[in-house]
Amino acid sequence: MHDTIAAAIQAALGPWQRITPLPDGHQGRLRHHAVMINGTRLAVTVSPGDGPLSHLAAREAEVTRAIGPTAGPVVASGTLPEGGSWMARPWQHGPTVDAQLEQLRGRVDNQSARSDALRAMADAAGALANLHALGWAHGDLRPQHIVHTPRGVALLNLAWAHNPSVKLRPEHDLPYPGPLVHCRTPGTARRLLAGDTITPTPTDDVYALAAIWWHSLTDTWPTNYQAAGLKPEPDDSLAVQRAVASEQWRHQIELIEWRAVSAPLRAALSAQSQDRPTARDLADQLGRLVAQGADE
């Protein structure tokens, strides 16, 4: 973090004893850091620069406050002297959804691990349903944005969250770039390729959540990039988006050797939005499986 940026943030928060850079999100538009202040760990998000996206951290702060307790508190936020914005919120302690589910890779016959994974999936779907019930779509679900804390599932990085009934400050009315390309529905990928303007929707969130589960369980994405002649994490995002949009290279759900989740995954990963369950329906379905011990 640049010294002038650090000084501006510490002027509001107080001096920190330790700062740790975290992997960048949002295609490099944001910088994330873990900081320790008087024994308390905070997550600090910075969007530097002077273009429209310099308001992205401030947008996340406004959105988080508008959502309320479901999103958690904002400790502080502000602008930067050389352009840009920042926000700080309490650190969410716990494993990501990847860490919760990847234990099943190569050991789907482990009954205890299956039960734990089913419960984690139900909890994540329930957290997303709670957000949707307030009228918000997340818009940028990624594996690292879903954290299982002792108090429940936290959905992080709400910078692109959208509620059609909430009017944000004009400078925060930013063009939505779409979710992580691997988590885009074929329809969303086609619209972005065509140059259409899109907004986050709850049904696209459901698809993204299921895509993340798929990735956590298989270490691949729903689009079979290898069959499309692409590397799993190719640099050419346009080629990736075209593969997603084509629907030609989609994996078969049956490849997951876990019958209990095949039906929920198949529905949630439907290319047609009207065929996907709501997050609440998905949470209820998985919750019933947990209650029945249906983890085969």
Short mmCIF file of C-alpha atoms in Angstrom, two decimals:
data_model
loop_
_atom_site.label_atom_id
_atom_site.label_comp_id
_atom_site.label_asym_id
_atom_site.label_seq_id
_atom_site.Cartn_x
_atom_site.Cartn_y
_atom_site.Cartn_z
CA MET A 1 0.00 0.00 0.00
CA HIS A 2 1.34 3.43 -0.94
CA ASP A 3 2.52 5.53 2.00
CA THR A 4 0.08 8.41 1.35
CA ILE A 5 -2.85 5.96 1.14
CA ALA A 6 -1.76 4.22 4.34
CA ALA A 7 -1.40 7.54 6.15
CA ALA A 8 -4.88 8.69 5.12
CA ILE A 9 -6.51 5.47 6.29
CA GLN A 10 -4.56 5.34 9.55
CA ALA A 11 -5.61 8.92 10.27
CA ALA A 12 -9.16 7.58 10.50
CA LEU A 13 -8.57 4.14 11.99
CA GLY A 14 -5.47 4.62 14.09
CA PRO A 15 -1.99 3.15 13.57
CA TRP A 16 -1.84 -0.48 12.59
CA GLN A 17 0.67 -2.95 13.91
CA ARG A 18 0.58 -5.25 10.87
CA ILE A 19 -0.73 -5.13 7.32
CA THR A 20 -1.02 -8.08 4.93
CA PRO A 21 -1.90 -7.66 1.24
CA LEU A 22 -4.57 -10.08 0.02
CA PRO A 23 -5.25 -11.33 -3.51
CA ASP A 24 -6.83 -8.68 -5.68
CA GLY A 25 -10.45 -9.05 -6.67
CA HIS A 26 -12.75 -7.54 -9.26
CA GLN A 27 -10.18 -7.88 -12.06
CA GLY A 28 -7.69 -5.71 -10.15
CA ARG A 29 -10.14 -2.86 -9.46
CA LEU A 30 -9.82 -3.24 -5.70
CA ARG A 31 -6.94 -3.80 -3.32
CA HIS A 32 -7.62 -5.85 -0.21
CA HIS A 33 -5.58 -5.87 2.99
CA ALA A 34 -5.80 -7.43 6.42
CA VAL A 35 -4.69 -5.00 9.10
CA MET A 36 -4.22 -5.40 12.84
CA ILE A 37 -5.13 -2.40 15.01
CA ASN A 38 -4.90 -2.69 18.80
CA GLY A 39 -5.33 -6.44 18.61
CA THR A 40 -8.36 -6.24 16.29
CA ARG A 41 -8.15 -7.56 12.75
CA LEU A 42 -9.89 -5.54 10.05
CA ALA A 43 -10.41 -6.02 6.33
CA VAL A 44 -9.48 -2.85 4.44
CA THR A 45 -10.55 -2.37 0.81
CA VAL A 46 -9.00 0.34 -1.36
CA SER A 47 -9.94 1.50 -4.86
CA PRO A 48 -7.13 3.88 -5.87
CA GLY A 49 -6.95 6.25 -8.82
CA ASP A 50 -9.13 9.00 -10.21
CA GLY A 51 -11.44 7.26 -12.70
CA PRO A 52 -15.03 6.12 -12.12
CA LEU A 53 -13.88 2.86 -10.52
CA SER A 54 -12.00 4.83 -7.87
CA HIS A 55 -15.44 5.05 -6.20
CA LEU A 56 -15.83 1.27 -6.00
CA ALA A 57 -14.75 0.92 -2.35
CA ALA A 58 -17.03 3.83 -1.40
CA ARG A 59 -19.84 2.13 -3.31
CA GLU A 60 -19.28 -1.04 -1.31
CA ALA A 61 -19.43 0.95 1.93
CA GLU A 62 -22.71 2.58 0.89
CA VAL A 63 -24.19 -0.74 -0.22
CA THR A 64 -23.10 -2.52 2.96
CA ARG A 65 -24.70 0.15 5.13
CA ALA A 66 -27.88 0.07 3.03
CA ILE A 67 -28.21 -3.71 3.39
CA GLY A 68 -27.87 -3.47 7.14
CA PRO A 69 -27.06 -6.20 9.70
CA THR A 70 -27.23 -8.98 7.09
CA ALA A 71 -24.13 -7.51 5.46
CA GLY A 72 -22.33 -6.68 8.71
CA PRO A 73 -20.99 -3.32 9.88
CA VAL A 74 -18.68 -0.86 8.19
CA VAL A 75 -16.06 0.32 10.69
CA ALA A 76 -15.10 3.37 8.64
CA SER A 77 -14.80 4.60 5.06
CA GLY A 78 -13.53 7.65 3.25
CA THR A 79 -11.77 9.18 0.28
CA LEU A 80 -8.06 9.35 -0.49
CA PRO A 81 -6.06 12.57 -0.97
CA GLU A 82 -4.78 11.59 -4.42
CA GLY A 83 -8.09 10.15 -5.59
CA GLY A 84 -9.85 6.94 -4.75
CA SER A 85 -11.78 5.59 -1.78
CA TRP A 86 -11.49 3.01 0.98
CA MET A 87 -13.54 1.12 3.54
CA ALA A 88 -12.83 -1.02 6.59
CA ARG A 89 -14.97 -3.72 8.13
CA PRO A 90 -14.44 -6.41 10.77
CA TRP A 91 -12.44 -9.40 9.63
CA GLN A 92 -14.58 -12.51 9.09
CA HIS A 93 -12.87 -15.50 10.65
CA GLY A 94 -13.53 -18.91 9.14
CA PRO A 95 -12.92 -21.17 6.16
CA THR A 96 -14.06 -20.28 2.67
CA VAL A 97 -16.57 -22.45 0.84
CA ASP A 98 -13.68 -24.00 -1.10
CA ALA A 99 -12.05 -25.14 2.13
CA GLN A 100 -15.36 -26.55 3.35
CA LEU A 101 -16.06 -28.63 0.25
CA GLU A 102 -12.71 -29.50 -1.27
CA GLN A 103 -12.18 -32.14 1.42
CA LEU A 104 -14.50 -34.29 -0.68
CA ARG A 105 -12.26 -34.27 -3.75
CA GLY A 106 -11.21 -37.86 -4.34
CA ARG A 107 -13.01 -39.14 -1.22
CA VAL A 108 -16.72 -38.90 -1.97
CA ASP A 109 -17.27 -42.14 -0.02
CA ASN A 110 -16.48 -40.36 3.27
CA GLN A 111 -19.89 -40.10 4.95
CA SER A 112 -18.83 -37.59 7.60
CA ALA A 113 -17.28 -35.29 5.00
CA ARG A 114 -20.41 -35.51 2.84
CA SER A 115 -22.64 -34.57 5.77
CA ASP A 116 -20.46 -31.59 6.65
CA ALA A 117 -20.39 -30.46 3.02
CA LEU A 118 -24.18 -30.71 2.66
CA ARG A 119 -24.63 -28.59 5.78
CA ALA A 120 -22.14 -26.01 4.49
CA MET A 121 -23.96 -25.82 1.16
CA ALA A 122 -27.33 -25.38 2.87
CA ASP A 123 -25.91 -22.63 5.08
CA ALA A 124 -24.41 -20.77 2.10
CA ALA A 125 -27.66 -20.96 0.14
CA GLY A 126 -29.52 -19.72 3.22
CA ALA A 127 -27.22 -16.71 3.57
CA LEU A 128 -27.75 -15.85 -0.09
CA ALA A 129 -31.51 -16.25 0.34
CA ASN A 130 -31.44 -13.79 3.25
CA LEU A 131 -29.69 -11.23 1.04
CA HIS A 132 -32.21 -11.77 -1.77
CA ALA A 133 -35.11 -11.41 0.67
CA LEU A 134 -33.97 -7.83 1.28
CA GLY A 135 -34.14 -7.12 -2.45
CA TRP A 136 -30.40 -7.33 -3.12
CA ALA A 137 -28.41 -9.44 -5.56
CA HIS A 138 -24.73 -9.96 -4.74
CA GLY A 139 -23.39 -9.79 -8.29
CA ASP A 140 -19.85 -11.00 -7.64
CA LEU A 141 -19.90 -14.34 -5.83
CA ARG A 142 -16.52 -16.06 -5.83
CA PRO A 143 -15.09 -18.87 -3.68
CA GLN A 144 -13.21 -16.43 -1.44
CA HIS A 145 -16.34 -14.29 -0.97
CA ILE A 146 -18.24 -17.00 0.93
CA VAL A 147 -16.85 -17.50 4.44
CA HIS A 148 -18.26 -19.90 7.04
CA THR A 149 -17.86 -18.09 10.37
CA PRO A 150 -18.88 -19.22 13.87
CA ARG A 151 -21.90 -16.88 13.55
CA GLY A 152 -22.99 -18.17 10.15
CA VAL A 153 -22.07 -17.64 6.52
CA ALA A 154 -20.72 -14.20 5.59
CA LEU A 155 -21.03 -13.00 1.98
CA LEU A 156 -18.12 -10.66 1.39
CA ASN A 157 -17.18 -8.07 -1.22
CA LEU A 158 -20.51 -6.44 -1.96
CA ALA A 159 -19.07 -3.76 -4.24
CA TRP A 160 -21.34 -4.76 -7.16
CA ALA A 161 -24.46 -5.66 -5.16
CA HIS A 162 -27.66 -4.29 -6.67
CA ASN A 163 -31.16 -3.52 -5.44
CA PRO A 164 -33.48 -1.97 -8.04
CA SER A 165 -35.40 -0.18 -5.27
CA VAL A 166 -32.36 1.53 -3.75
CA LYS A 167 -30.92 4.65 -5.37
CA LEU A 168 -27.21 5.04 -4.69
CA ARG A 169 -25.20 8.24 -4.92
CA PRO A 170 -24.71 9.28 -8.57
CA GLU A 171 -20.96 8.61 -8.51
CA HIS A 172 -21.69 5.07 -7.35
CA ASP A 173 -23.95 4.31 -10.32
CA LEU A 174 -21.22 2.37 -12.10
CA PRO A 175 -21.54 0.08 -15.14
CA TYR A 176 -21.66 -3.52 -13.94
CA PRO A 177 -18.91 -5.66 -15.55
CA GLY A 178 -20.60 -8.98 -14.81
CA PRO A 179 -19.61 -11.71 -12.37
CA LEU A 180 -16.45 -13.78 -12.52
CA VAL A 181 -16.37 -15.18 -16.05
CA HIS A 182 -16.33 -18.80 -14.83
CA CYS A 183 -19.52 -18.12 -12.85
CA ARG A 184 -21.45 -16.43 -15.65
CA THR A 185 -24.53 -18.01 -17.10
CA PRO A 186 -24.38 -18.65 -20.85
CA GLY A 187 -27.03 -15.97 -21.33
CA THR A 188 -25.08 -13.39 -19.34
CA ALA A 189 -21.93 -14.21 -21.29
CA ARG A 190 -23.78 -13.74 -24.58
CA ARG A 191 -25.23 -10.40 -23.50
CA LEU A 192 -21.83 -9.08 -22.41
CA LEU A 193 -20.27 -10.23 -25.69
CA ALA A 194 -23.00 -8.31 -27.50
CA GLY A 195 -22.19 -5.18 -25.52
CA ASP A 196 -25.48 -5.16 -23.61
CA THR A 197 -25.86 -3.44 -20.25
CA ILE A 198 -26.70 -5.89 -17.48
CA THR A 199 -27.45 -5.74 -13.76
CA PRO A 200 -26.97 -8.39 -11.07
CA THR A 201 -29.98 -10.64 -10.48
CA PRO A 202 -30.82 -13.20 -7.79
CA THR A 203 -31.16 -15.99 -10.35
CA ASP A 204 -27.67 -15.28 -11.68
CA ASP A 205 -26.42 -15.39 -8.08
CA VAL A 206 -27.89 -18.89 -7.73
CA TYR A 207 -26.04 -20.02 -10.84
CA ALA A 208 -22.80 -18.48 -9.55
CA LEU A 209 -23.19 -20.20 -6.17
CA ALA A 210 -23.70 -23.57 -7.86
CA ALA A 211 -20.70 -22.93 -10.13
CA ILE A 212 -18.59 -22.24 -7.03
CA TRP A 213 -19.79 -25.47 -5.43
CA TRP A 214 -18.91 -27.31 -8.63
CA HIS A 215 -15.42 -25.79 -8.54
CA SER A 216 -15.01 -26.63 -4.86
CA LEU A 217 -16.00 -30.26 -5.42
CA THR A 218 -14.18 -30.92 -8.70
CA ASP A 219 -11.42 -28.28 -9.04
CA THR A 220 -12.93 -27.43 -12.45
CA TRP A 221 -15.62 -24.98 -13.60
CA PRO A 222 -18.97 -25.88 -15.20
CA THR A 223 -17.53 -25.06 -18.62
CA ASN A 224 -15.14 -27.76 -19.80
CA TYR A 225 -12.27 -25.55 -20.94
CA GLN A 226 -10.04 -28.49 -21.73
CA ALA A 227 -12.58 -29.85 -24.21
CA ALA A 228 -12.82 -26.35 -25.68
CA GLY A 229 -9.04 -26.33 -26.20
CA LEU A 230 -8.41 -23.75 -23.47
CA LYS A 231 -6.34 -23.87 -20.30
CA PRO A 232 -8.32 -24.06 -17.03
CA GLU A 233 -7.37 -20.48 -16.16
CA PRO A 234 -6.60 -18.97 -19.57
CA ASP A 235 -5.34 -15.46 -19.95
CA ASP A 236 -7.69 -14.78 -22.87
CA SER A 237 -10.92 -13.97 -21.04
CA LEU A 238 -12.68 -13.31 -24.34
CA ALA A 239 -12.06 -16.92 -25.38
CA VAL A 240 -13.33 -18.08 -22.00
CA GLN A 241 -16.46 -15.97 -22.30
CA ARG A 242 -17.14 -17.33 -25.79
CA ALA A 243 -16.80 -20.88 -24.48
CA VAL A 244 -19.21 -20.11 -21.64
CA ALA A 245 -21.66 -18.43 -24.01
CA SER A 246 -21.66 -21.29 -26.50
CA GLU A 247 -23.04 -23.87 -24.00
CA GLN A 248 -21.19 -26.41 -26.15
CA TRP A 249 -18.54 -27.26 -23.58
CA ARG A 250 -20.60 -27.70 -20.41
CA HIS A 251 -19.65 -30.57 -18.09
CA GLN A 252 -22.19 -33.26 -17.34
CA ILE A 253 -23.57 -32.97 -13.82
CA GLU A 254 -23.49 -36.76 -13.49
CA LEU A 255 -19.68 -36.58 -13.42
CA ILE A 256 -19.96 -35.70 -9.71
CA GLU A 257 -20.05 -39.01 -7.86
CA TRP A 258 -22.46 -37.76 -5.22
CA ARG A 259 -26.08 -38.47 -6.05
CA ALA A 260 -27.59 -36.31 -3.30
CA VAL A 261 -26.32 -33.08 -4.85
CA SER A 262 -26.78 -33.98 -8.52
CA ALA A 263 -30.39 -32.77 -8.72
CA PRO A 264 -29.85 -29.44 -6.86
CA LEU A 265 -26.72 -28.72 -8.92
CA ARG A 266 -28.42 -29.60 -12.20
CA ALA A 267 -31.31 -27.24 -11.45
CA ALA A 268 -29.15 -24.38 -10.16
CA LEU A 269 -26.79 -24.64 -13.16
CA SER A 270 -29.62 -24.60 -15.70
CA ALA A 271 -28.82 -22.36 -18.66
CA GLN A 272 -32.43 -21.10 -18.50
CA SER A 273 -33.04 -18.70 -15.62
CA GLN A 274 -36.68 -19.74 -15.21
CA ASP A 275 -35.57 -23.32 -14.51
CA ARG A 276 -33.31 -22.39 -11.60
CA PRO A 277 -34.56 -22.59 -8.01
CA THR A 278 -34.50 -19.55 -5.80
CA ALA A 279 -31.77 -19.44 -3.18
CA ARG A 280 -34.41 -20.11 -0.53
CA ASP A 281 -35.73 -23.16 -2.39
CA LEU A 282 -32.18 -24.40 -2.78
CA ALA A 283 -31.43 -23.88 0.92
CA ASP A 284 -34.64 -25.69 1.88
CA GLN A 285 -33.90 -28.62 -0.43
CA LEU A 286 -30.38 -29.02 0.92
CA GLY A 287 -31.64 -28.56 4.47
CA ARG A 288 -34.05 -31.44 3.99
CA LEU A 289 -31.21 -33.62 2.74
CA VAL A 290 -29.23 -32.72 5.86
CA ALA A 291 -32.18 -33.56 8.12
CA GLN A 292 -32.79 -36.87 6.34
CA GLY A 293 -29.13 -37.81 6.36
CA ALA A 294 -29.44 -38.20 2.59
CA ASP A 295 -25.76 -37.85 1.84
CA GLU A 296 -25.30 -40.82 -0.48
#
